[in-house]
CSV table of C-alpha atoms in Angstrom, one decimal:
chain,number,residue,atom,x,y,z
A,1,MET,CA,105.2,80.7,99.3
A,2,SER,CA,103.6,83.1,96.9
A,3,LEU,CA,105.3,84.1,93.7
A,4,PHE,CA,105.9,87.6,95.3
A,5,GLN,CA,107.8,86.3,98.2
A,6,LYS,CA,109.9,84.0,95.8
A,7,GLN,CA,110.8,87.0,93.6
A,8,LYS,CA,111.8,89.0,96.6
A,9,LYS,CA,114.0,86.3,97.9
A,10,LEU,CA,115.6,85.9,94.4
A,11,PHE,CA,116.0,89.6,94.0
A,12,LEU,CA,117.6,90.2,97.4
A,13,ALA,CA,120.1,87.4,96.6
A,14,LEU,CA,121.4,89.5,93.6
A,15,LYS,CA,124.2,92.0,94.4
A,16,THR,CA,122.7,94.9,92.7
A,17,GLY,CA,123.9,97.7,95.3
A,18,LEU,CA,120.2,98.5,95.7
A,19,LEU,CA,119.0,98.9,99.2
A,20,PHE,CA,115.3,97.9,99.8
A,21,VAL,CA,113.2,98.1,103.0
A,22,VAL,CA,110.4,95.6,102.7
A,23,PHE,CA,107.2,95.3,104.5
A,24,LEU,CA,105.5,92.0,103.8
A,25,PRO,CA,102.5,91.4,103.9
A,26,LEU,CA,99.9,93.6,105.6
A,27,ALA,CA,98.0,90.3,105.9
A,28,TYR,CA,99.1,86.8,105.4
A,29,ALA,CA,99.1,85.6,102.1
A,30,GLN,CA,95.8,84.4,100.6
A,31,ALA,CA,94.6,83.1,97.5
A,32,ALA,CA,93.2,86.5,96.6
A,33,GLU,CA,96.4,88.8,96.6
A,34,VAL,CA,97.7,92.0,94.9
A,35,ASN,CA,101.5,93.0,95.0
A,36,LEU,CA,101.9,96.7,95.5
A,37,TYR,CA,105.4,98.3,94.8
A,38,THR,CA,105.6,101.9,96.2
A,39,ASP,CA,107.8,104.7,97.4
A,40,ARG,CA,105.1,106.0,99.8
A,41,GLN,CA,105.8,104.9,103.3
A,42,ALA,CA,103.7,102.0,104.4
A,43,VAL,CA,102.5,103.9,107.6
A,44,PHE,CA,100.6,106.3,105.3
A,45,LEU,CA,99.1,103.6,103.5
A,46,LYS,CA,97.9,100.9,106.1
A,47,PRO,CA,94.4,102.4,106.9
A,48,LEU,CA,93.7,102.7,103.4
A,49,LEU,CA,94.8,99.2,102.3
A,50,ALA,CA,93.2,97.7,105.5
A,51,ALA,CA,89.9,99.1,104.3
A,52,PHE,CA,90.5,97.7,100.9
A,53,GLU,CA,91.5,94.2,102.1
A,54,LYS,CA,88.2,94.1,104.2
A,55,GLU,CA,85.9,95.3,101.5
A,56,HIS,CA,87.3,93.0,98.8
A,57,ASP,CA,89.0,90.2,100.7
A,58,ILE,CA,92.1,90.6,98.8
A,59,SER,CA,95.5,90.6,100.7
A,60,VAL,CA,97.8,93.4,99.6
A,61,ASN,CA,101.5,92.6,99.8
A,62,VAL,CA,103.5,96.0,100.1
A,63,LEU,CA,107.1,96.5,99.0
A,64,PHE,CA,108.3,99.9,100.0
A,65,ALA,CA,111.4,101.2,98.6
A,66,LYS,CA,112.5,105.0,98.9
A,67,LYS,CA,114.7,104.7,95.9
A,68,GLY,CA,115.3,101.9,92.9
A,69,LEU,CA,111.7,100.7,92.4
A,70,LEU,CA,111.9,101.3,88.5
A,71,GLU,CA,115.4,99.6,88.4
A,72,ARG,CA,114.1,96.8,90.3
A,73,MET,CA,111.1,96.4,87.9
A,74,GLN,CA,113.6,96.6,85.0
A,75,ALA,CA,115.6,93.8,86.5
A,76,GLU,CA,112.8,91.5,87.0
A,77,GLY,CA,111.5,92.2,83.5
A,78,THR,CA,108.7,89.8,82.6
A,79,GLN,CA,109.0,87.9,85.7
A,80,SER,CA,108.0,90.9,88.0
A,81,PRO,CA,105.5,90.1,90.6
A,82,ALA,CA,104.5,93.8,90.6
A,83,ASP,CA,100.8,94.4,90.1
A,84,VAL,CA,100.3,98.0,91.2
A,85,VAL,CA,102.9,100.8,91.2
A,86,MET,CA,102.3,103.9,93.4
A,87,VAL,CA,104.7,106.9,93.6
A,88,VAL,CA,104.9,110.3,95.0
A,89,ASP,CA,105.6,112.4,92.1
A,90,ILE,CA,104.2,113.0,88.6
A,91,GLY,CA,107.8,113.1,87.2
A,92,ARG,CA,108.3,109.6,88.6
A,93,LEU,CA,105.2,108.3,87.1
A,94,GLN,CA,106.3,109.6,83.7
A,95,ASP,CA,109.4,107.7,84.1
A,96,PHE,CA,107.8,104.5,84.7
A,97,VAL,CA,105.8,105.0,81.4
A,98,ALA,CA,109.0,106.1,79.5
A,99,ALA,CA,110.5,102.7,80.8
A,100,LYS,CA,107.7,100.7,79.5
A,101,VAL,CA,107.2,98.9,82.7
A,102,LEU,CA,103.5,99.9,82.9
A,103,ALA,CA,100.5,98.8,81.0
A,104,PRO,CA,97.2,100.7,79.9
A,105,TYR,CA,94.7,99.9,82.5
A,106,ARG,CA,91.7,100.4,80.1
A,107,ASP,CA,89.1,101.0,82.7
A,108,SER,CA,87.0,104.0,82.1
A,109,ALA,CA,85.5,103.9,85.5
A,110,ILE,CA,88.8,104.5,86.9
A,111,ALA,CA,89.9,107.6,84.7
A,112,GLU,CA,86.4,109.2,84.9
A,113,ALA,CA,86.3,109.0,88.7
A,114,VAL,CA,88.9,111.9,89.0
A,115,LEU,CA,89.2,115.5,87.8
A,116,PRO,CA,90.2,116.3,84.5
A,117,GLY,CA,94.0,116.2,83.8
A,118,TYR,CA,94.6,113.8,86.6
A,119,ALA,CA,94.5,110.5,84.7
A,120,ASN,CA,96.0,109.2,81.4
A,121,ASP,CA,96.0,105.8,79.7
A,122,TYR,CA,98.7,104.6,82.0
A,123,TRP,CA,98.4,106.1,85.5
A,124,VAL,CA,95.8,107.9,87.7
A,125,ALA,CA,96.3,110.4,90.5
A,126,VAL,CA,95.1,109.1,93.8
A,127,THR,CA,95.9,112.2,95.9
A,128,ARG,CA,97.0,115.9,95.6
A,129,ARG,CA,99.5,118.1,97.9
A,130,ALA,CA,100.3,121.7,97.8
A,131,ARG,CA,103.8,123.2,98.1
A,132,VAL,CA,103.2,125.9,100.6
A,133,LEU,CA,105.2,128.6,102.7
A,134,TYR,CA,105.6,128.6,106.4
A,135,VAL,CA,106.4,132.0,108.1
A,136,GLY,CA,106.4,133.8,111.3
A,137,GLN,CA,103.1,135.2,112.5
A,138,ASP,CA,104.1,138.7,111.6
A,139,SER,CA,105.6,138.0,108.4
A,140,GLN,CA,104.6,140.0,105.3
A,141,ILE,CA,105.5,137.1,102.8
A,142,GLU,CA,102.4,136.1,100.8
A,143,ASN,CA,103.6,134.4,97.4
A,144,TYR,CA,106.5,132.5,95.9
A,145,ASP,CA,107.8,135.8,94.3
A,146,ASP,CA,108.3,137.2,97.6
A,147,LEU,CA,111.1,134.5,98.3
A,148,ALA,CA,113.3,136.5,95.8
A,149,VAL,CA,112.8,140.1,96.8
A,150,ALA,CA,115.7,141.8,98.5
A,151,ASP,CA,113.5,142.6,101.5
A,152,ASN,CA,113.8,139.0,102.5
A,153,ARG,CA,117.6,138.5,102.5
A,154,GLY,CA,118.7,135.8,104.8
A,155,LYS,CA,115.5,134.5,105.4
A,156,VAL,CA,114.6,131.6,103.2
A,157,CYS,CA,115.1,128.0,104.3
A,158,LEU,CA,114.5,124.9,102.0
A,159,ARG,CA,115.8,121.4,101.4
A,160,SER,CA,117.8,120.4,98.5
A,161,GLY,CA,116.8,122.1,95.1
A,162,LEU,CA,117.2,118.9,93.4
A,163,HIS,CA,114.9,117.2,95.6
A,164,ILE,CA,111.8,116.0,93.5
A,165,TYR,CA,109.5,118.3,95.7
A,166,ASN,CA,111.5,121.4,94.7
A,167,ILE,CA,112.2,120.3,91.3
A,168,GLY,CA,108.3,120.1,90.9
A,169,LEU,CA,107.9,123.5,92.2
A,170,ILE,CA,110.7,125.0,89.9
A,171,ALA,CA,109.1,123.2,86.9
A,172,ASP,CA,105.6,124.6,88.0
A,173,ARG,CA,107.3,128.1,87.6
A,174,ILE,CA,108.8,127.3,84.3
A,175,ALA,CA,105.5,126.2,83.1
A,176,ARG,CA,103.7,129.4,84.2
A,177,ASN,CA,106.3,132.2,83.8
A,178,GLY,CA,108.8,130.8,81.3
A,179,LEU,CA,112.5,129.5,81.7
A,180,MET,CA,114.4,133.0,82.0
A,181,ALA,CA,112.0,134.6,84.4
A,182,THR,CA,112.2,131.3,86.5
A,183,ARG,CA,116.0,131.4,86.3
A,184,GLN,CA,116.0,135.1,87.8
A,185,TRP,CA,113.7,134.2,90.5
A,186,LEU,CA,115.9,131.2,91.4
A,187,VAL,CA,118.9,133.3,91.5
A,188,GLY,CA,117.1,136.0,93.8
A,189,LEU,CA,115.8,133.1,96.2
A,190,LYS,CA,119.6,131.7,96.3
A,191,GLN,CA,120.7,135.3,97.5
A,192,ASN,CA,117.9,135.2,100.2
A,193,LEU,CA,118.8,131.8,101.8
A,194,ALA,CA,119.4,131.8,105.4
A,195,ARG,CA,121.5,128.5,105.3
A,196,LYS,CA,122.6,126.0,102.7
A,197,PRO,CA,119.7,123.9,101.7
A,198,GLN,CA,119.5,120.9,104.0
A,199,GLY,CA,117.1,118.6,105.9
A,200,LYS,CA,113.7,117.5,104.9
A,201,ASP,CA,110.4,119.4,104.9
A,202,ARG,CA,109.8,118.9,108.3
A,203,THR,CA,113.2,120.6,109.2
A,204,GLN,CA,112.1,123.6,107.2
A,205,ILE,CA,109.0,124.1,109.4
A,206,LYS,CA,110.9,123.3,112.6
A,207,ASP,CA,113.5,126.0,111.7
A,208,VAL,CA,111.0,128.6,111.2
A,209,ALA,CA,109.5,127.9,114.5
A,210,ALA,CA,112.9,128.2,116.1
A,211,GLY,CA,113.8,131.5,114.4
A,212,VAL,CA,116.3,130.2,112.1
A,213,CYS,CA,114.3,131.1,109.2
A,214,GLY,CA,111.8,133.8,108.1
A,215,VAL,CA,110.1,131.4,105.6
A,216,GLY,CA,110.5,127.7,104.7
A,217,ILE,CA,109.1,125.7,101.8
A,218,ALA,CA,107.2,122.4,102.5
A,219,ASN,CA,104.4,120.3,101.5
A,220,SER,CA,101.0,121.2,103.1
A,221,TYR,CA,100.5,117.9,105.1
A,222,TYR,CA,103.8,118.0,107.0
A,223,TYR,CA,102.4,120.8,109.0
A,224,PHE,CA,99.4,118.8,110.1
A,225,GLN,CA,101.7,115.7,111.2
A,226,LEU,CA,103.7,118.0,113.2
A,227,LEU,CA,100.8,119.8,114.9
A,228,THR,CA,99.5,116.3,116.1
A,229,GLN,CA,102.5,115.2,117.8
A,230,PRO,CA,103.2,115.6,121.4
A,231,GLY,CA,104.0,119.3,122.1
A,232,GLY,CA,103.2,120.1,118.5
A,233,GLU,CA,100.9,122.9,119.1
A,234,GLU,CA,103.2,124.6,121.4
A,235,GLU,CA,106.2,124.3,119.0
A,236,LEU,CA,104.4,125.6,116.0
A,237,LYS,CA,102.3,128.3,117.9
A,238,ASP,CA,104.4,131.2,116.2
A,239,VAL,CA,104.2,129.6,112.5
A,240,ARG,CA,101.7,130.5,109.9
A,241,VAL,CA,100.9,128.6,106.9
A,242,VAL,CA,100.7,130.7,103.5
A,243,ILE,CA,99.0,129.2,100.7
A,244,PRO,CA,100.4,131.0,97.7
A,245,PRO,CA,98.3,132.2,94.9
A,246,GLN,CA,98.7,129.6,92.0
A,247,ALA,CA,100.2,127.3,94.5
A,248,HIS,CA,102.0,124.2,93.1
A,249,ILE,CA,100.2,121.0,93.3
A,250,ASN,CA,101.8,117.7,92.9
A,251,VAL,CA,100.3,114.2,92.9
A,252,THR,CA,100.7,110.6,94.2
A,253,GLY,CA,99.7,108.3,91.5
A,254,ALA,CA,99.1,104.6,90.8
A,255,ALA,CA,99.3,102.3,87.7
A,256,LEU,CA,99.0,98.8,86.5
A,257,ALA,CA,102.3,97.0,86.1
A,258,ALA,CA,103.1,95.6,82.5
A,259,HIS,CA,103.3,91.9,83.7
A,260,ALA,CA,100.7,92.1,86.5
A,261,PRO,CA,100.1,88.5,87.6
A,262,HIS,CA,96.9,89.5,89.5
A,263,ARG,CA,95.4,92.0,86.8
A,264,GLU,CA,91.9,92.0,87.9
A,265,ASN,CA,93.0,92.4,91.7
A,266,ALA,CA,95.2,95.1,90.6
A,267,LEU,CA,92.2,96.9,88.8
A,268,ALA,CA,90.2,96.3,92.1
A,269,LEU,CA,92.6,98.2,94.0
A,270,LEU,CA,93.0,101.1,91.5
A,271,ARG,CA,89.1,101.5,91.4
A,272,PHE,CA,89.2,101.5,95.5
A,273,LEU,CA,92.1,104.1,95.4
A,274,VAL,CA,89.9,106.6,93.7
A,275,SER,CA,86.6,105.6,95.1
A,276,GLN,CA,84.8,108.1,97.3
A,277,ARG,CA,85.6,105.8,100.2
A,278,GLY,CA,89.2,105.4,99.5
A,279,GLN,CA,89.6,109.2,98.9
A,280,GLU,CA,87.8,110.0,102.2
A,281,ILE,CA,90.1,107.6,104.0
A,282,TYR,CA,93.4,109.2,102.6
A,283,ALA,CA,92.4,112.7,103.2
A,284,ALA,CA,91.4,112.1,106.8
A,285,GLU,CA,94.6,110.0,107.5
A,286,ASN,CA,97.2,111.8,105.6
A,287,ASN,CA,95.9,115.3,105.3
A,288,GLU,CA,96.2,115.2,101.6
A,289,PHE,CA,93.7,116.4,99.1
A,290,PRO,CA,91.2,114.2,97.0
A,291,VAL,CA,91.2,114.0,93.2
A,292,ARG,CA,87.4,113.7,93.1
A,293,THR,CA,84.8,116.6,93.4
A,294,ASP,CA,82.2,114.7,95.8
A,295,VAL,CA,84.8,114.3,98.8
A,296,ARG,CA,84.4,116.8,101.5
A,297,LEU,CA,87.6,118.2,102.8
A,298,PRO,CA,88.3,117.9,106.4
A,299,ALA,CA,87.7,121.5,108.0
A,300,HIS,CA,91.4,122.2,108.5
A,301,LEU,CA,92.0,121.7,104.7
A,302,ALA,CA,89.1,123.7,103.5
A,303,PRO,CA,91.2,126.9,103.2
A,304,TYR,CA,93.3,125.1,100.5
A,305,GLN,CA,90.5,124.8,98.1
A,306,GLN,CA,91.0,127.9,96.1
A,307,ALA,CA,94.8,126.7,95.7
A,308,LEU,CA,93.6,123.5,94.3
A,309,SER,CA,91.5,125.1,91.8
A,310,THR,CA,94.4,127.3,90.3
A,311,ALA,CA,96.9,124.3,90.0
A,312,ALA,CA,98.9,124.1,86.7
A,313,PRO,CA,98.1,121.0,84.8
A,314,VAL,CA,100.4,118.3,86.4
A,315,GLN,CA,101.6,116.7,83.0
A,316,ASP,CA,102.6,120.2,81.7
A,317,VAL,CA,104.8,120.6,84.8
A,318,ALA,CA,106.3,117.2,84.4
A,319,GLN,CA,107.7,118.0,81.1
A,320,TYR,CA,109.9,120.8,82.8
A,321,ARG,CA,111.5,118.9,85.2
A,322,ARG,CA,114.9,118.3,83.2
A,323,ALA,CA,115.0,122.1,82.6
A,324,ALA,CA,114.1,122.7,86.5
A,325,SER,CA,117.1,120.4,87.5
A,326,LYS,CA,119.6,122.2,85.0
A,327,LEU,CA,118.5,125.6,86.4
A,328,VAL,CA,119.5,124.3,90.2
A,329,GLU,CA,122.8,123.1,89.0
A,330,GLU,CA,123.7,126.2,86.9
A,331,ILE,CA,123.0,128.5,89.7
A,332,GLY,CA,124.5,126.4,92.4
A,333,LEU,CA,121.4,126.5,94.5
A,334,ASP,CA,122.7,123.7,96.7
A,335,ARG,CA,126.3,125.2,97.3
């Protein structure tokens, strides 16, 4: 039994109140292994990690938890079996840094592989996503500002304003436009809601397709996921994707755990995630955007290229998360 499996048994025996869904392992435990803690669903990682396993002959043990990864690592302390941490939001990455559960990876090849601003001493972005608008074919909505104008009263749909994806968008607006202008915009958006914020990103797209909303806010890749499902093209035939000028871009990032028992294998995985091969697999399988300049986008993602070039620096956006959350609470966006 590997150290990772022993730690899993020990932790699940503790009455912490945390709920974890564990997928172990992608391949049976071997001498060469690496333990990945992530809040990215395993289905999105399997092709990528399978390619890494084949190329490096290193088995990847995956622990998926939608919530509580940071608390788990804090509880495990120096005995944590985590080697690599991968999370789906720049703010969450910063939380792991602040909690001192990560170690500097000290590998220039990793940082230099990605675009400027998408890595620091503790983490590296491995994929990007755009927060875009979904509208009816005849809609005149073209940007985030339109979500707050009086002409769109009763048309806007979104999930909870406190969800990390929307907090990221609001933080982006603060970084670009300032706190007071963003507050005014958010008040106007609340006045234009078609219904109380609810559901997930896919819900917003489906509700636009069903005519419940005139515009929905969701991440870019969800549209392509729905489009490829049975009946997807017919369901979404009246939905148009709008890429706002200066679209909000968030990241999934990876980092080296502070007490990684398989440090060299962890570094090998980080290098693969930002390699040209790894980036091509991720873009093709998940419809997200590379963090390198030498990876050609699939044809259906090419129109997003301009949005990617005007993104606000992700670390600038992260520092305004707390202010974004306060705005959501102050104006009662979810009520």
